[in-house]
Coordinates of C-alpha atoms in Angstrom, one line a residue:
M1 CA -22.6 -22.3 26.9
N2 CA -23.5 -22.8 23.3
V3 CA -21.3 -20.9 20.8
S4 CA -20.6 -21.4 17.1
I5 CA -17.6 -19.6 15.9
H6 CA -17.6 -18.7 12.2
I7 CA -15.2 -15.8 11.5
G8 CA -14.8 -15.4 7.8
Q9 CA -18.3 -16.5 6.6
R10 CA -19.7 -13.3 5.3
R11 CA -23.4 -12.5 5.5
S12 CA -24.8 -10.3 2.8
I13 CA -27.4 -7.4 3.8
R14 CA 8.6 2.2 -12.3
R15 CA 9.9 3.2 -9.1
R16 CA 9.8 7.0 -9.3
A17 CA 6.1 6.9 -9.3
C18 CA 6.0 5.2 -5.9
R19 CA 8.4 7.7 -4.3
W20 CA 5.8 10.4 -3.9
M21 CA 2.4 9.0 -4.8
G22 CA -0.3 9.0 -2.2
S23 CA -3.8 7.7 -2.1
S24 CA -6.3 9.6 -4.3
A25 CA -9.3 11.3 -2.7
R26 CA -11.1 10.7 -6.0
W27 CA -13.2 7.8 -7.0
W28 CA -10.8 7.0 -9.9
T29 CA -7.6 8.3 -11.5
W30 CA -6.2 7.4 -14.9
T31 CA -2.5 8.0 -15.7
L32 CA -1.5 8.6 -19.3
V33 CA 1.9 9.1 -20.9
V34 CA 1.7 11.7 -23.6
V35 CA 3.2 10.9 -27.0
S36 CA 4.6 14.4 -27.5
V37 CA 4.3 18.0 -26.3
A38 CA 5.2 21.3 -27.9
A39 CA 6.3 23.3 -24.8
L40 CA 6.4 23.3 -21.1
P41 CA 3.5 25.5 -19.9
V42 CA 4.6 25.9 -16.3
Q43 CA 5.3 29.6 -16.1
G44 CA 4.1 31.0 -19.4
Y45 CA 2.1 29.9 -22.5
A46 CA 2.8 29.8 -26.2
D47 CA 0.2 29.9 -28.9
D48 CA -1.3 26.6 -30.0
V49 CA 0.5 24.5 -27.4
S50 CA -1.1 21.1 -27.1
V51 CA -0.5 17.8 -25.2
P52 CA -1.6 14.8 -27.2
L53 CA -2.8 11.9 -25.0
S54 CA -2.0 8.3 -25.7
M55 CA -5.3 6.6 -25.1
L56 CA -9.1 7.2 -24.8
I57 CA -10.1 9.7 -22.2
P58 CA -12.4 8.4 -19.5
P59 CA -15.6 10.2 -18.8
A60 CA -16.3 12.9 -16.3
V61 CA -12.8 14.2 -15.8
S62 CA -12.7 16.7 -12.9
E63 CA -9.0 17.3 -12.4
I64 CA -5.9 17.0 -14.5
E65 CA -2.3 16.8 -13.1
L66 CA 0.8 17.3 -15.3
S67 CA 4.0 16.0 -13.9
Y68 CA 7.3 17.2 -15.4
V69 CA 10.4 15.3 -14.3
G70 CA 13.7 17.1 -14.4
E71 CA 14.3 19.0 -17.7
R72 CA 11.8 16.8 -19.6
T73 CA 9.0 18.7 -21.4
T74 CA 7.0 15.6 -21.9
P75 CA 4.7 15.2 -18.9
V76 CA 2.9 12.3 -17.3
V77 CA -0.8 13.2 -17.3
T78 CA -3.1 12.0 -14.6
L79 CA -6.9 12.4 -15.1
S80 CA -9.1 12.2 -12.0
G81 CA -12.8 11.7 -11.5
P82 CA -15.1 13.6 -9.1
P83 CA -13.8 14.0 -5.6
A84 CA -15.1 11.4 -3.1
A85 CA -16.2 12.3 0.4
V86 CA -13.3 12.3 2.8
P87 CA -14.3 10.2 5.9
S88 CA -13.6 11.4 9.4
L89 CA -10.4 10.2 11.0
P90 CA -10.9 7.1 13.1
Y91 CA -10.6 7.2 16.9
R92 CA -7.3 5.4 17.7
P93 CA -7.2 4.4 21.4
F94 CA -3.9 3.5 23.2
E95 CA -5.1 1.9 26.4
P96 CA -3.7 -1.6 26.9
I97 CA -7.2 -2.9 27.8
L98 CA -10.0 -1.0 25.9
D99 CA -13.6 -1.2 27.2
L100 CA -15.6 -0.8 24.1
R101 CA -19.0 -0.8 25.8
G102 CA -18.5 2.6 27.2
G103 CA -18.2 4.2 23.8
F104 CA -21.2 2.7 22.1
G105 CA -23.6 4.9 20.2
D106 CA -27.3 4.4 19.8
A107 CA -28.4 1.2 18.2
R108 CA -30.5 1.1 15.1
V109 CA -32.7 -1.6 13.9
F110 CA -32.6 -3.3 10.4
G111 CA -34.5 -6.1 8.7
S112 CA -37.8 -7.0 10.3
C113 CA -37.1 -5.8 13.9
Q114 CA -39.6 -3.7 15.7
D115 CA -38.2 -0.3 16.5
R116 CA -38.5 -0.2 20.2
K117 CA -36.2 0.1 23.2
P118 CA -33.0 -0.6 21.3
R119 CA -30.6 -1.0 24.2
S120 CA -30.6 -0.8 28.0
Q121 CA -28.7 -2.0 31.0
D122 CA -30.8 -5.2 30.7
G123 CA -29.5 -5.9 27.2
I124 CA -30.7 -5.7 23.6
D125 CA -34.1 -7.0 22.5
L126 CA -34.5 -8.5 19.0
Q127 CA -38.2 -8.8 18.3
R128 CA -39.4 -9.5 14.8
A129 CA -42.4 -7.7 13.5
A130 CA -45.6 -9.8 13.3
G131 CA -46.0 -11.7 10.1
S132 CA -42.4 -11.2 8.9
G133 CA -40.0 -14.0 8.3
L134 CA -36.9 -11.9 7.6
R135 CA -33.8 -11.6 9.8
C136 CA -34.1 -9.1 12.6
G137 CA -31.1 -7.2 13.8
R138 CA -29.5 -4.1 15.4
R139 CA -26.4 -2.2 14.5
I140 CA -24.6 -0.7 17.4
P141 CA -22.0 2.0 16.6
L142 CA -18.6 1.5 18.3
H143 CA -18.3 5.2 18.9
Q144 CA -20.9 7.7 20.1
A145 CA -19.8 10.2 17.4
E146 CA -20.5 7.6 14.7
I147 CA -16.8 7.5 13.6
A148 CA -14.6 4.5 13.0
V149 CA -12.5 2.9 15.7
D150 CA -8.9 1.8 15.0
L151 CA -8.1 -1.5 16.7
L152 CA -5.1 -2.5 14.5
S153 CA -2.8 -2.2 17.5
Y154 CA -4.8 -4.7 19.5
E155 CA -4.5 -8.5 19.5
T156 CA -7.6 -10.0 21.0
L157 CA -11.3 -9.1 21.4
R158 CA -13.2 -10.6 24.4
I159 CA -17.0 -10.7 24.3
R160 CA -18.8 -12.1 27.3
G161 CA -22.5 -12.3 28.3
H162 CA -25.6 -14.4 27.8
A163 CA -28.3 -14.7 25.2
T164 CA -31.9 -16.0 25.1
G165 CA -32.4 -17.5 21.7
R166 CA -29.8 -17.9 19.0
V167 CA -28.0 -14.6 18.2
V168 CA -25.4 -13.9 15.6
V169 CA -22.7 -11.4 16.8
A170 CA -20.9 -9.6 13.9
L171 CA -18.5 -6.8 13.2
E172 CA -18.6 -4.1 10.5
D173 CA -15.9 -1.9 9.1
R174 CA -16.4 1.2 7.0
A175 CA -16.3 -0.6 3.6
A176 CA -18.7 -3.4 4.8
G177 CA -21.1 -0.7 6.1
R178 CA -21.3 0.9 2.7
R179 CA -22.2 -2.5 1.3
E180 CA -24.7 -3.2 4.1
D181 CA -22.5 -6.2 5.0
N182 CA -20.7 -7.5 8.1
L183 CA -18.4 -10.2 9.3
P184 CA -20.1 -12.8 11.6
L185 CA -18.0 -13.7 14.6
A186 CA -20.1 -16.3 16.4
T187 CA -23.6 -17.5 17.0
V188 CA -24.3 -17.6 20.7
T189 CA -27.1 -18.9 23.0
G190 CA -27.1 -19.1 26.8
P191 CA -23.9 -17.9 28.6
F192 CA -21.0 -17.2 26.3
D193 CA -17.4 -16.1 26.8
L194 CA -15.5 -15.5 23.5
T195 CA -11.8 -14.6 23.1
L196 CA -11.4 -13.8 19.4
S197 CA -8.1 -13.3 17.5
L198 CA -8.0 -9.9 15.8
K199 CA -5.4 -11.3 13.5
E200 CA -8.1 -13.5 12.0
I201 CA -10.6 -10.7 12.0
G202 CA -8.1 -8.5 10.3
R203 CA -7.8 -10.9 7.4
K204 CA -11.4 -10.1 6.6
L205 CA -12.0 -6.5 7.8
D206 CA -9.9 -3.3 7.9
L207 CA -9.1 -3.1 11.7
R208 CA -8.3 0.6 11.2
S209 CA -11.9 1.5 10.4
L210 CA -14.3 -0.7 12.5
T211 CA -17.6 1.0 12.8
A212 CA -20.2 -1.2 14.5
L213 CA -21.1 -4.3 16.4
V214 CA -24.0 -6.0 14.8
V215 CA -26.4 -8.5 16.4
S216 CA -29.2 -10.4 14.6
T217 CA -31.5 -13.4 14.8
E218 CA -33.7 -15.4 12.5
A219 CA -35.9 -16.4 15.4
A220 CA -39.2 -14.6 16.2
G221 CA -37.5 -13.0 19.2
A222 CA -34.2 -13.1 21.1
H223 CA -32.4 -11.1 23.8
I224 CA -28.7 -10.6 24.4
V225 CA -26.7 -9.0 27.3
F226 CA -23.1 -8.0 27.0
D227 CA -21.2 -8.1 30.3
Q228 CA -17.8 -7.4 28.7
I229 CA -16.5 -6.3 25.4
E230 CA -12.8 -5.5 25.6
A231 CA -9.9 -5.3 23.2
A232 CA -6.4 -6.2 24.6
Q233 CA -3.1 -5.2 23.2
P234 CA -0.4 -7.9 22.9
S235 CA 2.1 -8.4 25.7
V236 CA 5.4 -6.7 25.0
R237 CA 7.3 -8.7 22.4
P238 CA 11.1 -8.4 22.2
A239 CA 12.1 -6.7 19.0
R240 CA 14.3 -8.7 16.7
P241 CA 17.8 -7.3 16.0
A242 CA 17.5 -4.9 13.1
E243 CA 19.6 -5.5 10.0
I244 CA 21.0 -3.6 7.0
G245 CA 20.7 -4.6 3.4
F246 CA 21.6 -3.3 -0.1
W247 CA 19.8 -3.5 -3.4
V248 CA 22.1 -4.4 -6.3
W249 CA 20.9 -4.0 -9.8
T250 CA 24.2 -4.3 -11.7
Y251 CA 24.4 -8.1 -11.5
R252 CA 27.2 -8.4 -14.1
E253 CA 29.4 -6.1 -12.2
A254 CA 28.7 -8.0 -9.0
I255 CA 29.6 -11.3 -10.7
R256 CA 32.8 -9.8 -12.0
D257 CA 33.9 -8.4 -8.7
P258 CA 32.3 -10.1 -5.7
D259 CA 35.1 -9.0 -3.4
A260 CA 34.1 -5.3 -3.8
L261 CA 30.5 -6.2 -3.0
L262 CA 31.6 -8.1 0.1
A263 CA 33.9 -5.2 1.1
T264 CA 31.1 -2.7 1.0
C265 CA 28.8 -5.1 3.0
R266 CA 31.4 -5.6 5.7
S267 CA 32.3 -2.0 6.0
Q268 CA 28.6 -1.2 6.6
R269 CA 27.9 -4.3 8.7
C270 CA 25.2 -5.3 6.3
S271 CA 23.6 -8.8 6.6
R272 CA 21.6 -9.0 3.4
V273 CA 22.1 -8.3 -0.3
L274 CA 19.4 -8.4 -2.9
I275 CA 20.7 -8.8 -6.4
Q276 CA 18.9 -8.5 -9.7
M277 CA 18.5 -11.8 -11.5
P278 CA 20.0 -12.3 -15.0
S279 CA 17.9 -12.0 -18.1
Q280 CA 16.4 -15.1 -19.6
A281 CA 18.4 -14.3 -22.7
D282 CA 21.7 -14.6 -20.7
D283 CA 23.5 -17.8 -21.4
D284 CA 23.8 -20.7 -19.0
A285 CA 27.3 -19.8 -18.0
L286 CA 26.3 -16.4 -16.7
W287 CA 23.4 -17.9 -14.8
R288 CA 25.8 -20.4 -13.1
H289 CA 28.1 -17.5 -12.2
Y290 CA 25.1 -15.7 -10.7
A291 CA 24.2 -18.7 -8.6
R292 CA 27.8 -19.1 -7.5
L293 CA 27.8 -15.4 -6.4
L294 CA 24.7 -16.0 -4.2
M295 CA 26.3 -19.0 -2.6
T296 CA 29.5 -17.0 -2.0
L297 CA 27.5 -14.4 -0.1
Q298 CA 25.7 -17.1 1.9
E299 CA 29.0 -18.7 2.8
A300 CA 30.3 -15.3 4.0
G301 CA 27.3 -15.1 6.4
I302 CA 25.3 -12.6 4.3
A303 CA 21.8 -13.5 3.4
A304 CA 21.5 -13.6 -0.4
F305 CA 18.2 -12.8 -2.1
A306 CA 17.5 -13.0 -5.9
L307 CA 15.6 -9.9 -7.0
D308 CA 13.3 -9.5 -10.0
G309 CA 10.0 -8.2 -11.2
Y310 CA 8.4 -5.7 -13.6
P311 CA 4.8 -4.3 -14.0
E312 CA 3.8 -6.6 -16.9
A313 CA 4.5 -9.7 -14.8
I314 CA 0.8 -9.5 -13.7
Q315 CA -0.1 -10.1 -17.3
E316 CA 2.4 -12.8 -18.0
P317 CA 3.4 -14.4 -14.6
H318 CA 4.7 -17.5 -16.4
R319 CA 7.7 -15.6 -17.7
L320 CA 8.8 -14.6 -14.2
A321 CA 8.0 -18.1 -12.9
D322 CA 10.3 -19.6 -15.6
K323 CA 13.2 -17.4 -14.4
I324 CA 12.6 -18.4 -10.8
Q325 CA 12.5 -22.1 -11.7
R326 CA 15.7 -21.7 -13.7
L327 CA 17.4 -20.2 -10.7
L328 CA 16.2 -22.7 -8.2
A329 CA 17.4 -25.6 -10.4
L330 CA 20.9 -24.2 -10.1
M331 CA 20.9 -23.6 -6.3
K332 CA 22.2 -26.1 -3.8
P333 CA 20.3 -26.4 -0.4
G334 CA 21.3 -23.4 1.8
G335 CA 22.7 -21.5 -1.2
L336 CA 19.9 -18.9 -1.3
S337 CA 17.9 -17.2 1.5
G338 CA 15.0 -15.8 -0.5
I339 CA 13.5 -14.3 -3.6
Q340 CA 12.3 -10.8 -3.6
L341 CA 9.7 -9.6 -6.2
D342 CA 9.6 -6.0 -7.2
I343 CA 6.6 -6.0 -9.6
E344 CA 5.2 -2.4 -9.2
P345 CA 2.0 -3.0 -11.3
Y346 CA 0.6 0.4 -10.4
L347 CA 2.9 1.8 -13.1
L348 CA 0.4 0.2 -15.6
P349 CA -2.3 2.6 -16.9
G350 CA -5.5 2.3 -14.9
F351 CA -4.2 -0.3 -12.5
L352 CA -5.7 1.3 -9.3
Q353 CA -9.0 1.8 -11.0
E354 CA -9.7 -1.7 -12.1
E355 CA -10.4 -4.4 -9.5
A356 CA -9.6 -7.1 -12.1
Q357 CA -6.0 -5.8 -12.2
L358 CA -5.8 -5.7 -8.4
R359 CA -6.9 -9.3 -8.3
R360 CA -4.5 -10.2 -11.1
Y361 CA -1.6 -8.7 -9.0
I362 CA -2.6 -10.9 -6.0
E363 CA -3.1 -14.0 -8.2
T364 CA 0.4 -13.4 -9.6
I365 CA 1.9 -13.4 -6.1
D366 CA 0.0 -16.7 -5.4
T367 CA 1.3 -18.2 -8.6
L368 CA 4.9 -17.3 -7.9
K369 CA 4.6 -18.4 -4.3
D370 CA 3.5 -21.8 -5.5
V371 CA 6.6 -22.0 -7.8
I372 CA 8.9 -21.2 -4.9
G373 CA 7.1 -23.8 -2.8
G374 CA 8.5 -22.7 0.5
R375 CA 12.1 -23.6 -0.4
V376 CA 13.2 -20.0 0.3
R377 CA 11.7 -16.9 1.8
L378 CA 9.3 -14.8 -0.4
S379 CA 9.7 -11.1 -0.1
M380 CA 7.7 -8.3 -1.8
V381 CA 8.7 -4.7 -2.5
I382 CA 5.7 -2.4 -2.0
P383 CA 5.3 1.4 -1.8
F384 CA 4.2 2.8 1.6
W385 CA 0.9 4.1 0.1
L386 CA -0.3 0.6 -0.9
A387 CA -2.1 0.6 2.5
S388 CA -4.6 3.0 1.0
P389 CA -6.2 1.4 -2.1
T390 CA -8.4 -1.5 -1.2
L391 CA -9.4 -4.9 -2.6
A392 CA -12.7 -6.4 -1.3
G393 CA -12.7 -3.6 1.3
R394 CA -9.2 -4.3 2.7
P395 CA -6.0 -2.5 2.1
L396 CA -4.1 -3.9 -0.9
A397 CA -0.9 -3.9 1.1
Y398 CA -2.5 -6.3 3.7
A399 CA -3.6 -8.7 1.0
V400 CA 0.0 -8.8 -0.2
M401 CA 1.3 -9.3 3.4
D402 CA -1.0 -12.2 4.0
R403 CA 0.8 -14.1 1.3
V404 CA 4.4 -13.5 1.8
D405 CA 7.1 -13.9 4.5
E406 CA 8.1 -10.2 4.4
V407 CA 7.8 -6.9 2.7
A408 CA 10.3 -4.1 1.9
V409 CA 8.5 -0.8 2.1
M410 CA 9.8 2.0 -0.2
S411 CA 9.6 4.6 2.5
Y412 CA 11.8 7.1 0.7
R413 CA 12.0 10.2 2.9
T414 CA 14.9 12.0 4.5
D415 CA 12.8 13.3 7.3
L416 CA 12.9 10.3 9.6
D417 CA 9.8 11.2 11.5
E418 CA 8.0 11.1 8.2
V419 CA 9.4 7.7 7.5
Q420 CA 7.7 6.5 10.6
D421 CA 4.4 8.1 9.8
I422 CA 4.1 6.8 6.2
A423 CA 5.1 3.2 7.2
E424 CA 3.2 3.0 10.5
D425 CA 0.1 1.1 9.3
I426 CA 2.1 -1.5 7.4
L427 CA 4.3 -2.0 10.5
R428 CA 1.2 -2.4 12.7
Y429 CA -0.3 -5.0 10.4
G430 CA 3.0 -6.8 10.3
D431 CA 2.9 -6.8 14.1
L432 CA -0.5 -8.4 14.1
V433 CA 0.0 -11.1 11.5
G434 CA 3.7 -11.8 11.9
T435 CA 4.9 -10.6 8.5
R436 CA 8.4 -9.0 8.7
V437 CA 8.7 -5.5 7.5
W438 CA 11.9 -3.8 6.1
L439 CA 12.0 0.0 5.5
A440 CA 14.1 1.5 2.8
V441 CA 16.1 4.7 2.2
E442 CA 17.1 6.2 -1.1
T443 CA 20.7 7.3 -2.1
T444 CA 20.5 7.7 -5.9
P445 CA 20.1 11.1 -7.4
L446 CA 16.6 12.1 -8.3
P447 CA 15.4 15.0 -10.5
V448 CA 13.1 17.9 -9.4
E449 CA 9.5 17.2 -10.2
Q450 CA 7.2 20.1 -11.3
H451 CA 3.4 19.5 -11.0
V452 CA 0.6 21.5 -12.5
V453 CA -2.9 20.8 -11.3
L454 CA -6.0 21.9 -13.4
R455 CA -9.6 21.7 -12.4
R456 CA -12.9 22.0 -14.3
E457 CA -13.9 25.5 -15.2
P458 CA -17.4 26.1 -16.5
D459 CA -16.5 29.6 -18.0
S460 CA -14.4 29.2 -21.1
A461 CA -13.3 32.8 -20.8
R462 CA -11.5 31.9 -17.5
A463 CA -10.0 28.7 -18.7
D464 CA -6.3 27.9 -19.2
A465 CA -6.8 24.7 -21.2
M466 CA -9.4 22.7 -23.0
L467 CA -9.7 18.9 -23.0
D468 CA -10.7 17.6 -26.4
Y469 CA -12.2 14.1 -26.1
D470 CA -12.5 13.5 -29.8
R471 CA -8.9 14.4 -30.7
R472 CA -7.5 13.1 -27.4
L473 CA -5.8 16.4 -26.8
L474 CA -5.2 18.8 -23.9
Q475 CA -5.1 22.2 -25.7
W476 CA -3.6 25.2 -23.9
M477 CA -5.6 28.4 -24.4
P478 CA -3.9 31.1 -26.5
P479 CA -3.4 34.5 -24.9
A480 CA -6.2 37.0 -25.0
G481 CA -6.7 38.1 -28.6
G482 CA -4.5 35.4 -29.9
G483 CA -7.1 33.7 -32.0
G484 CA -9.5 30.9 -31.7
L485 CA -9.1 27.2 -31.2
N486 CA -10.2 24.3 -33.5
L487 CA -13.0 23.1 -31.3
S488 CA -14.5 19.6 -31.2
A489 CA -18.0 18.7 -30.2
R490 CA -16.9 17.0 -27.0
R491 CA -14.8 19.3 -24.9
E492 CA -14.4 20.6 -21.4
W493 CA -12.6 23.6 -20.0
F494 CA -10.0 23.6 -17.2
R495 CA -8.2 26.3 -15.2
I496 CA -4.9 26.0 -13.3
H497 CA -5.7 25.4 -9.6
H498 CA -2.2 25.2 -8.2
R499 CA 1.4 24.2 -8.9
F500 CA 3.8 22.4 -6.6
T501 CA 7.4 21.1 -6.6
V502 CA 8.7 17.9 -5.2
R503 CA 12.3 18.5 -4.2
P504 CA 14.7 15.5 -4.4
E505 CA 16.4 16.4 -1.1
R506 CA 13.1 15.4 0.6
L507 CA 13.3 11.9 -0.9
T508 CA 16.9 11.0 -1.3
F509 CA 20.2 11.2 0.6
A510 CA 22.1 11.8 -2.7
G511 CA 24.6 14.6 -2.2
R512 CA 25.0 13.8 1.4
S513 CA 27.7 11.5 3.0
R514 CA 27.8 7.8 3.8
A515 CA 28.1 8.8 7.4
E516 CA 24.8 10.7 7.2
V517 CA 23.1 7.7 5.7
S518 CA 24.5 5.4 8.4
A519 CA 23.4 7.8 11.1
A520 CA 19.9 7.9 9.5
V521 CA 19.7 4.1 9.4
T522 CA 20.7 3.9 13.0
R523 CA 18.1 6.5 14.0
I524 CA 15.4 4.6 12.0
V525 CA 16.4 1.4 14.0
D526 CA 16.2 3.3 17.3
M527 CA 12.9 4.9 16.5
T528 CA 11.0 1.9 15.1
A529 CA 9.4 0.1 18.1
H530 CA 7.5 -2.6 16.2
S531 CA 8.0 -6.4 16.5
S532 CA 7.6 -6.7 12.8
F533 CA 10.5 -4.4 12.0
S534 CA 13.4 -6.3 10.6
G535 CA 15.8 -3.6 9.3
V536 CA 16.6 -1.1 6.6
I537 CA 17.5 -1.6 2.9
I538 CA 19.6 1.0 1.1
H539 CA 18.7 1.8 -2.5
D540 CA 21.1 1.1 -3.9
I541 CA 24.7 0.0 -3.6
D542 CA 25.9 2.1 -6.5
G543 CA 24.2 5.2 -5.1
F544 CA 25.7 4.6 -1.7
R545 CA 29.2 4.1 -3.1
A546 CA 29.0 7.3 -5.0
L547 CA 28.5 9.3 -1.7
V548 CA 31.5 10.9 0.0
E549 CA 32.7 9.1 3.1
S550 CA 31.9 11.9 5.6
G551 CA 30.5 15.4 5.6
G552 CA 33.8 17.1 6.3
K553 CA 34.8 20.0 4.1
G554 CA 36.8 18.9 1.1
D555 CA 36.4 15.2 2.0
S556 CA 35.7 13.3 -1.3
R557 CA 37.1 9.9 -0.5
R558 CA 35.5 6.9 -2.2
E559 CA 35.6 3.3 -1.3

């Protein structure tokens, strides 16, 4: 057997926003905060109502969404580009051992290969056209219907067979296919038997959307036969005991009354507390008291995590690094379990549309990880939908998980089946790579959100609003006969397509009882059958304390 393994060498051919947001089906979106607004045009319209925008408007706007939070009449405005094609759902198998050969589609040649007898029981021929010195290859779809295959729940890929000549065996996912790219797995000649780690492959490709096996050669001719191509799920791994944690933002109150914090923890059997770090402007005495609080929790058997982060940290990571260094200098060995970063850079305008910003986010994590230097655990807070946007073809959430010890997923839903659905892909990736995953529930009150969605309307007579590029203005149309508008040269018309309401009771347990929250946490623990699952964090301790003890009529006891 002659096999050269080379996985990874490519071959070219603030918090509210994360509670509801999902992946966009458009090729870009741009979120703007307006500077003022004359009225709330949700049910009716007033003459000359306009929404000034705070920055330049990107080109080719196809959809506008206005989000009104609570009683505020100043909306957040999201401008979206043309809708992208929605790919077919991948085939997700559940067999413990999956035979991939049986589902293969018809092979297609690329490069300099002659287009003849692409595949048979006797194998795959790779014959270069006469006079051509280019690489010759064939792309074999993993599914006959030409849809992606989801192998994220599998652990190993075994490929066995024999080759005449040197053949490169590679995998392609949906993003790589669009780039006419693939991930080489090995170069084989003669008999070969490969058992490949999908964990390593998953650090380069999105295992949820594998599309093809690719074979190629630089020789004049080669032949390869596959006797076995199978994916195997991992053996059953015992789940680690699930824990309960609390987020604490009021660090001064926690410093003043650590006994109250400990009492809440003990009553809920919590094993972890994550406490906001002091400001750099706070004096040395307060920082020492904060460090002492963390050590007190550790001595009481509760894992203490320092918590900090803000969107602008990706633009100035040294500031957050300075705070971390200041804290670590105060801590004795064993006095701190970890540091959790809650950066949320997607709150910055245009973050998801600029790859440079995505890379800056990942580089910020690398910088802060270097500062921590493995002295304590590194945890990241991420929204559930971070598994949708991609960086270099892979989910952004997975790039984060590759760098940290654990993630806390803002899975804020009160329907616990929905919690499982929205966190599933992050849990599965955690299973694969060994990154721990915490889920989170919300207990703080949230306002109702009203959303108005407008879409391009070619006929100005049917339009409800006009987007004025020159004056950076969204101008609502006056009623019929109400007079004209001050029109600019660059304008587009829009019509209300639909409205929807996000009810807070779908997102938060505020208004319910502590007993209901505890029951929900218990059910999440019972329902979540993933080896990566570590527990549930409650947001936050003040919101939880504000709940009634139980749901009984007239029961308003507080701790």
